[in-house]
Coordinates of N, CA and C in Angstrom, one line a residue:
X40 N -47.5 88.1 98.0 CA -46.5 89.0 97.8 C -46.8 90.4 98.5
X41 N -45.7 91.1 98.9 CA -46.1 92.3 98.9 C -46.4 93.3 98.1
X42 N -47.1 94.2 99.3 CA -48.0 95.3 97.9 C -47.1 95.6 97.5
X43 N -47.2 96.8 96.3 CA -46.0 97.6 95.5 C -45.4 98.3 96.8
X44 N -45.9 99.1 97.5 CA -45.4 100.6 98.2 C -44.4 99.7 99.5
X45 N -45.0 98.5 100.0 CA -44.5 97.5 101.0 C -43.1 97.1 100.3
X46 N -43.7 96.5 99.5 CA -42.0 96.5 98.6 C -40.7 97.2 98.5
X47 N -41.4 98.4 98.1 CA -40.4 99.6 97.7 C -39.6 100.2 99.1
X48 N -40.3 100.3 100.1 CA -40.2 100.6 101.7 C -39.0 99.3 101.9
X49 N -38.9 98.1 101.3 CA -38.5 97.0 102.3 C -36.9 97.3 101.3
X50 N -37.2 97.7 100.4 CA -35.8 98.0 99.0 C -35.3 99.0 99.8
X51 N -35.9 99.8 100.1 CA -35.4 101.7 100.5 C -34.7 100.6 102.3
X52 N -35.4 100.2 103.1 CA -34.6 100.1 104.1 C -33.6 99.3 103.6
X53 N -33.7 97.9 103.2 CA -32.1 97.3 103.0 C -30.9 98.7 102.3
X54 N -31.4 99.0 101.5 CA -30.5 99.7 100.7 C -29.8 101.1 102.1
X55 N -30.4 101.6 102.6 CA -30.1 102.4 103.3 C -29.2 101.6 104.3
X56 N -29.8 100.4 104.9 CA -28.9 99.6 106.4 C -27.7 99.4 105.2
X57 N -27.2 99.0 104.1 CA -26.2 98.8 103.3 C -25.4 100.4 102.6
X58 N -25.7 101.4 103.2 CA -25.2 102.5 102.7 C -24.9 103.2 101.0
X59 N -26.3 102.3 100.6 CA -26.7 102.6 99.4 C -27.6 103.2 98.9
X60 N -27.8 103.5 97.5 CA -29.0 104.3 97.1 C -29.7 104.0 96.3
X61 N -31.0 103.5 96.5 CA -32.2 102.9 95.8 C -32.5 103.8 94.7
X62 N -32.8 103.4 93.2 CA -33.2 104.2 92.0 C -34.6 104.0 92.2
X63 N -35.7 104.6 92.6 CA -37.1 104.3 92.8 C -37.8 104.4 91.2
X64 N -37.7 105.3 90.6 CA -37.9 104.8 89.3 C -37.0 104.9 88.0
X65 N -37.2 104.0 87.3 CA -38.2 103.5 86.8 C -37.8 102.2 87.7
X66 N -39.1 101.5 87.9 CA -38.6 99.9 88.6 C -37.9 99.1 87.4
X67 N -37.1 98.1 88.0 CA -36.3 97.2 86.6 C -37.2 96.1 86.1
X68 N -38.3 95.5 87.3 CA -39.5 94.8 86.9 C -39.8 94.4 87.7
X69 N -40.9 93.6 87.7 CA -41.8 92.7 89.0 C -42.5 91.6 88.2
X70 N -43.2 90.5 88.9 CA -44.1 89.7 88.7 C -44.4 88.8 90.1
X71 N -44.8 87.6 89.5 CA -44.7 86.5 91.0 C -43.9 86.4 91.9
X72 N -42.7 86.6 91.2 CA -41.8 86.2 92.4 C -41.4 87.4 93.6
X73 N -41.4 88.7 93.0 CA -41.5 90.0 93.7 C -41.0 91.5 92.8
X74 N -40.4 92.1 93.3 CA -40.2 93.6 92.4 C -38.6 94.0 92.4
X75 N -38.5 94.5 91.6 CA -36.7 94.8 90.8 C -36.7 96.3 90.9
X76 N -35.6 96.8 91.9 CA -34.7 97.9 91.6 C -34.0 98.2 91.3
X77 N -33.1 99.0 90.7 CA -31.5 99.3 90.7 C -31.2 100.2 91.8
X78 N -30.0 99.9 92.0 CA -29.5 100.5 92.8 C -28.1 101.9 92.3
X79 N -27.9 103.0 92.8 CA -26.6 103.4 92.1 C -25.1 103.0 92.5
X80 N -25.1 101.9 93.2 CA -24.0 101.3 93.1 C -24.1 100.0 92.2
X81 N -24.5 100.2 90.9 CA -25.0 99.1 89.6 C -25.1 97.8 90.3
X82 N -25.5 97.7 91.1 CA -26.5 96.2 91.7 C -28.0 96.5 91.3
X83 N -28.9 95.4 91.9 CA -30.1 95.4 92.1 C -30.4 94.6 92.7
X84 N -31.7 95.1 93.6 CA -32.5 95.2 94.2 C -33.4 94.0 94.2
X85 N -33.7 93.1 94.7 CA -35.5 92.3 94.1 C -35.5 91.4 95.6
X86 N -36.8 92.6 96.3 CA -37.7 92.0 96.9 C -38.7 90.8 96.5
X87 N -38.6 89.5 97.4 CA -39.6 88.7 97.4 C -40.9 88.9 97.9
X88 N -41.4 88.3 97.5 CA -43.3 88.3 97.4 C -43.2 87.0 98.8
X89 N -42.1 86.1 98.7 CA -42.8 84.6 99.4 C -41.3 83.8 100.1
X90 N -40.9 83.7 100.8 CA -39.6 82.6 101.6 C -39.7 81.7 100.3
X91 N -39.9 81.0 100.0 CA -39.6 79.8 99.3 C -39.1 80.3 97.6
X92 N -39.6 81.3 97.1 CA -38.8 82.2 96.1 C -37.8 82.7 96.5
X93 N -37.4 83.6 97.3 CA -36.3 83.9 98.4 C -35.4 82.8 98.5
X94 N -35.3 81.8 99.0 CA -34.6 81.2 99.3 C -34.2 80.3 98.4
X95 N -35.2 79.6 97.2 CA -34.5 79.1 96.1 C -33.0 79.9 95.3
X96 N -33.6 81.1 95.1 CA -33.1 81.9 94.4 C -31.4 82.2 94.9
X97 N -31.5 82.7 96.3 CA -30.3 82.8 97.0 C -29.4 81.3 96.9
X98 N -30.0 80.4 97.0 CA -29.1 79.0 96.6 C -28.8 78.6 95.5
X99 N -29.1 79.1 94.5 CA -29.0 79.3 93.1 C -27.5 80.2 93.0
X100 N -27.5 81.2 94.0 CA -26.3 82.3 93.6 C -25.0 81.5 94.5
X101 N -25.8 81.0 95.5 CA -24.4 80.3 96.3 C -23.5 79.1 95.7
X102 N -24.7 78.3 94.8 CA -24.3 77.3 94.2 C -23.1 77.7 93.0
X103 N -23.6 79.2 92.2 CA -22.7 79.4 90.9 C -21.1 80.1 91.8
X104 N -21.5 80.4 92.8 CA -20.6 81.4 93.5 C -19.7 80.4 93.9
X105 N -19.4 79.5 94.6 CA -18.8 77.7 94.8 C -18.4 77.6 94.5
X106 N -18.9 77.5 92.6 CA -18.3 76.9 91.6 C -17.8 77.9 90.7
X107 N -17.8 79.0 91.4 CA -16.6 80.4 90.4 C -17.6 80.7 89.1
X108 N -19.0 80.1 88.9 CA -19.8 80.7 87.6 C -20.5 81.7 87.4
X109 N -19.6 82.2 86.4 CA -20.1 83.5 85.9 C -21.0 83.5 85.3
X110 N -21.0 82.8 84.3 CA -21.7 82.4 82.3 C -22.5 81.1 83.0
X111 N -23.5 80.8 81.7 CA -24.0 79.4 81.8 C -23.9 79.1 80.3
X112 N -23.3 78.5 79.9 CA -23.4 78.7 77.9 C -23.2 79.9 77.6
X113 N -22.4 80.5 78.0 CA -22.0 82.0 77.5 C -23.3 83.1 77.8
X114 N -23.7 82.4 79.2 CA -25.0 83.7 79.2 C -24.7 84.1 80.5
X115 N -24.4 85.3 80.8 CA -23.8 85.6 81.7 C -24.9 85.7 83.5
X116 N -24.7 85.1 84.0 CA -25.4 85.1 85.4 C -25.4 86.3 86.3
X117 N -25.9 86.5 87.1 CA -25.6 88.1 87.9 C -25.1 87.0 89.1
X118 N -24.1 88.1 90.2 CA -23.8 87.4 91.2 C -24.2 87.9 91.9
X119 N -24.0 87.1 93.8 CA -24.9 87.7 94.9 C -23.8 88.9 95.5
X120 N -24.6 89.9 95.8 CA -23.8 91.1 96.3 C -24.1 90.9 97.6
X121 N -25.1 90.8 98.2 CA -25.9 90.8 99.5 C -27.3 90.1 99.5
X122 N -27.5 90.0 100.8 CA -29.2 90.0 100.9 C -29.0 90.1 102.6
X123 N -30.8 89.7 102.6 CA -31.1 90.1 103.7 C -32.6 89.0 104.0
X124 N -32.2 88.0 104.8 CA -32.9 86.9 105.2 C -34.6 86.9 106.1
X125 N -34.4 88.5 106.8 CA -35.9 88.7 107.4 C -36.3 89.3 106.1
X126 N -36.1 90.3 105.4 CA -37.0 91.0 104.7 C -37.1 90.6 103.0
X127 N -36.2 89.3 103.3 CA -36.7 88.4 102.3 C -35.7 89.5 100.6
X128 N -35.1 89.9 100.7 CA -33.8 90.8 99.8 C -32.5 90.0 99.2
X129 N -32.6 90.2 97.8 CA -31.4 89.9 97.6 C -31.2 90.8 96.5
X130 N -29.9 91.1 96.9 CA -28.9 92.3 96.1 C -28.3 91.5 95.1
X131 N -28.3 91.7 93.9 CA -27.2 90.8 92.6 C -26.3 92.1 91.8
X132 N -25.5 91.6 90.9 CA -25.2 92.2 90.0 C -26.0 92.7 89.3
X133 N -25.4 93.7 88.4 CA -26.3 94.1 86.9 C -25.6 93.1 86.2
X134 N -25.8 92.6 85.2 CA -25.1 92.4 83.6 C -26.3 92.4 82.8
X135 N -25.3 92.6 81.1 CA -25.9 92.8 80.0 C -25.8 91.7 79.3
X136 N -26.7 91.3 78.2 CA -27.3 90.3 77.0 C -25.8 90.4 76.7
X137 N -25.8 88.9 76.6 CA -26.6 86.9 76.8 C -26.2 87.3 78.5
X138 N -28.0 87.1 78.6 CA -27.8 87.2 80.5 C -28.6 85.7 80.0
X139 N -28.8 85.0 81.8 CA -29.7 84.4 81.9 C -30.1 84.6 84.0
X140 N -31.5 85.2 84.1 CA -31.7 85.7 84.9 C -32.8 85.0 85.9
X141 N -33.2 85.3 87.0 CA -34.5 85.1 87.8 C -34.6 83.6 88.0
X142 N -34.0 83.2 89.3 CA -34.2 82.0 89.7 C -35.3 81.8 91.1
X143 N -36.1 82.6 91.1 CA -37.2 82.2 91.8 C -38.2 81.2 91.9
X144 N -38.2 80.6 90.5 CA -38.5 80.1 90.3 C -37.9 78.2 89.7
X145 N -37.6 77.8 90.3 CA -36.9 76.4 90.4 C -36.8 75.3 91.5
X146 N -36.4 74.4 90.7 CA -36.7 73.3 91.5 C -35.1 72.0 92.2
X147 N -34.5 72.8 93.4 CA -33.4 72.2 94.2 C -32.9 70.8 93.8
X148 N -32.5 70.1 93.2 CA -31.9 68.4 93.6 C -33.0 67.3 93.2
X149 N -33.7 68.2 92.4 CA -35.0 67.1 92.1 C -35.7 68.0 91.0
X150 N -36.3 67.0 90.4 CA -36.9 67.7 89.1 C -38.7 68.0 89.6
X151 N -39.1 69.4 88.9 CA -40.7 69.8 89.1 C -41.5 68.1 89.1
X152 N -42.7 67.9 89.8 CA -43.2 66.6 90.2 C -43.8 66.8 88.7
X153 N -44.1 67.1 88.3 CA -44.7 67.1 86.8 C -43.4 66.3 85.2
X154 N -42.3 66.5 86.1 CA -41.5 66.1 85.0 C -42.1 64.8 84.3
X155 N -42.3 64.0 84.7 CA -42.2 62.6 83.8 C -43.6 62.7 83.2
X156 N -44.5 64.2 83.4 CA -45.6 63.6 82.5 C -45.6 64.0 81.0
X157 N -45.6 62.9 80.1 CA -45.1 63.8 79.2 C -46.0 64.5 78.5
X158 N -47.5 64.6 78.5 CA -48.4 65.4 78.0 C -47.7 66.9 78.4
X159 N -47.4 66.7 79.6 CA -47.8 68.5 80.4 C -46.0 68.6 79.9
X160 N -45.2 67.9 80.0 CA -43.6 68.4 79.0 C -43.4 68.4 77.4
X161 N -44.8 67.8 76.8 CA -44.8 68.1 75.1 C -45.2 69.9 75.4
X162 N -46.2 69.6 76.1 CA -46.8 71.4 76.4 C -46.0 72.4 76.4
X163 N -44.6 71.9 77.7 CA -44.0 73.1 77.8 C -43.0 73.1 76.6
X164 N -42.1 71.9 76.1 CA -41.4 72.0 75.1 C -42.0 72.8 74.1
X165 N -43.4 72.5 73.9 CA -43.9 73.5 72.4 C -43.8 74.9 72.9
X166 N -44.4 75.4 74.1 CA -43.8 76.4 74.4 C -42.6 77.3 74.4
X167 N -41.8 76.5 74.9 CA -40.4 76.8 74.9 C -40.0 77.0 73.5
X168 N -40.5 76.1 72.3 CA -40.1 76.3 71.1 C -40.7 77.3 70.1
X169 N -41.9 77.8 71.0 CA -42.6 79.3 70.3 C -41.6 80.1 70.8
X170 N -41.1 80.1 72.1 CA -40.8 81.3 72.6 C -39.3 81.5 72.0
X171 N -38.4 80.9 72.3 CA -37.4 80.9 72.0 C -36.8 80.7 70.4
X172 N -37.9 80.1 69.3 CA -37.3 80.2 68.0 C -36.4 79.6 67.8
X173 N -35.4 79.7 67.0 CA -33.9 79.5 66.7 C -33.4 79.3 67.8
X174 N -33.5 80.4 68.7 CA -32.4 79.4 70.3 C -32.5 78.3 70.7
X175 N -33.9 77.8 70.3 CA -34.7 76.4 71.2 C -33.9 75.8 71.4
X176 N -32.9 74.9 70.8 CA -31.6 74.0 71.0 C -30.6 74.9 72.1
X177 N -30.3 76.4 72.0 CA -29.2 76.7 72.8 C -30.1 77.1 74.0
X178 N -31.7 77.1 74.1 CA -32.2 76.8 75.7 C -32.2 75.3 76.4
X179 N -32.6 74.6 75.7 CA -32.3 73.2 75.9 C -30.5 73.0 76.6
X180 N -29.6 73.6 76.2 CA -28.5 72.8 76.3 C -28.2 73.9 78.0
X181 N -28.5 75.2 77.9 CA -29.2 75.7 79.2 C -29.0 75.4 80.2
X182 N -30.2 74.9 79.9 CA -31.3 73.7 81.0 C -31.0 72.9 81.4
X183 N -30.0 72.0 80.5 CA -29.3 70.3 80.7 C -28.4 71.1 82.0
X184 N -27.0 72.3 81.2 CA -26.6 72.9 82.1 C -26.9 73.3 83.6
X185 N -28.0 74.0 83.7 CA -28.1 74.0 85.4 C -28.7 73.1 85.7
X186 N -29.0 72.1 84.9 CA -29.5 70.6 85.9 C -28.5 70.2 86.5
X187 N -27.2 70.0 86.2 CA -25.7 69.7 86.3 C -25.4 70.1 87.6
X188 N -26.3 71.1 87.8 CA -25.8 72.0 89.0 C -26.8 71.5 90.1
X189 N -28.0 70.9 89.9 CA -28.9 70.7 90.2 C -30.1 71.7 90.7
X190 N -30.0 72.5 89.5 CA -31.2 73.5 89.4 C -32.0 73.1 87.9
X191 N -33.3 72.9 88.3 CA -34.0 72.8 87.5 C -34.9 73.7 87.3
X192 N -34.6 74.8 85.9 CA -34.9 75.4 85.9 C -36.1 76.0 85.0
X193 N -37.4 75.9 86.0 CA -39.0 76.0 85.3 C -39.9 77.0 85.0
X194 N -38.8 78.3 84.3 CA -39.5 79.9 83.9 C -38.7 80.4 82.6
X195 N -38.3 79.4 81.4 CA -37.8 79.9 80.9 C -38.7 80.9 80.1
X196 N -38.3 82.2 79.8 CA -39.0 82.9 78.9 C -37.9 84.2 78.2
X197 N -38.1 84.9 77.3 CA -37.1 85.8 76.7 C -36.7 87.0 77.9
X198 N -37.5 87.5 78.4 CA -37.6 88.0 79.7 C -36.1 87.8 80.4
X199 N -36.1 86.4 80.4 CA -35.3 86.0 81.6 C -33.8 84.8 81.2
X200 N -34.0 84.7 80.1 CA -32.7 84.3 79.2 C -32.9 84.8 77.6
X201 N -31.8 85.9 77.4 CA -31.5 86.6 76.4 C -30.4 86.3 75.9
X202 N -30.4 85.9 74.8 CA -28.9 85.1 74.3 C -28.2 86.2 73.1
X203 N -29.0 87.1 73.1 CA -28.4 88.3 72.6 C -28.5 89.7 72.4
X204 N -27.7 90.5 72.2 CA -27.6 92.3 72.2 C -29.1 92.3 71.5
X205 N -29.9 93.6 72.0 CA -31.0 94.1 70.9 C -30.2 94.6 69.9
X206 N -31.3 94.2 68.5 CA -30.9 94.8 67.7 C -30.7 96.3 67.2
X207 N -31.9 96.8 68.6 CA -31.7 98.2 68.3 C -30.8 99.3 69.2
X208 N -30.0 98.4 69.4 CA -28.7 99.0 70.2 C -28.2 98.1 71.6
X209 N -27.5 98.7 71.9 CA -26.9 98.1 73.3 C -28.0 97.8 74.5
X210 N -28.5 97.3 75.1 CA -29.4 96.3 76.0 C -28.9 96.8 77.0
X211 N -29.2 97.5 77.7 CA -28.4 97.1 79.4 C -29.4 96.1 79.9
X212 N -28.9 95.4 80.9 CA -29.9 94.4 81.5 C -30.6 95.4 82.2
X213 N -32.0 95.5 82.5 CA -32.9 95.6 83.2 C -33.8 94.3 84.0
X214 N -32.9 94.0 85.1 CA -34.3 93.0 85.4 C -35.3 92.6 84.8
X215 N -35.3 91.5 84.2 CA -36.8 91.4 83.6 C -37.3 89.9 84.2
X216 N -38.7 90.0 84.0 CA -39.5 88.6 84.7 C -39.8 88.0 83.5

């Protein structure tokens, strides 16, 4: 991945060649897959760390964009505004909770090579069922969902599918990993 400051440089130029304006802070988030800005034309920003995150992710937006998808189970998807193929950028919408966000991480027309083992899929299911609680069944039906599409999708966390408002007020979506 790129460092942070490499990042922020590669956000500030796309945003500028696009006659926009980068929010440098606070950032909206970062992890593996690379780093989240807003922009003041309510998009955002998220540089890749790696091509193969990059480019899952962008086919993820082309695929919902095709098929006119906004929502996935009533969780609303961000759409593609732009990107930018050398410096590895892609521009989305903002939206607010029930989002479901961050496709950098997935697996195209074929399921993770791990699927059929079911030790390492009891693992993640228990996982999934700490993390999610009471949603566990409405992440499951999810997941069945963008398999449909043929995205297989292997990062679920609260982070990155919120199936509801905070309780302590209105949510704006912030990027999250």
């Amino acid at each position: 991945m790129a460092n942070p400051s490499e990042a922020l440089e590669l956000a500030e130029i796309y945003c500028r060649s696009r006659g926009i304006q980068l929010i440098r802070d606070p950032k909206l988030g970062s992890g593996t897959d690379g780093s989240v800005w807003r922009t003041r034309s309510n998009s955002a920003v998220k540089v890749f760390g790696n091509e193969r995150n990059f480019v899952d992710e962008l086919e993820c937006y082309r695929r919902f964009e095709a098929k006119g998808i906004t929502c996935v189970n009533n969780l609303a998807v961000p759409h593609l505004v732009g990107f930018d193929s050398q410096w590895l950028i892609i521009e989305m919408s903002i939206v607010e909770p029930p989002y479901l966000l961050d496709f950098g991480k997935v697996y195209l027309d074929r399921p993770p090579p791990y699927w059929n083992d079911e030790e390492v899929m009891a693992g993640w299911m228990d996982e999934c069922r700490e993390l999610f609680g009471a949603d566990y069944r409405a992440l499951l039906s999810v997941l069945a969902k963008l398999r449909s599409f043929g995205i297989w999708y292997v990062d679920p966390k609260p982070a990155n599918i919120r199936f509801r408002q905070s309780r302590r007020g209105k949510l704006r979506y912030l990027y999250g990993f």
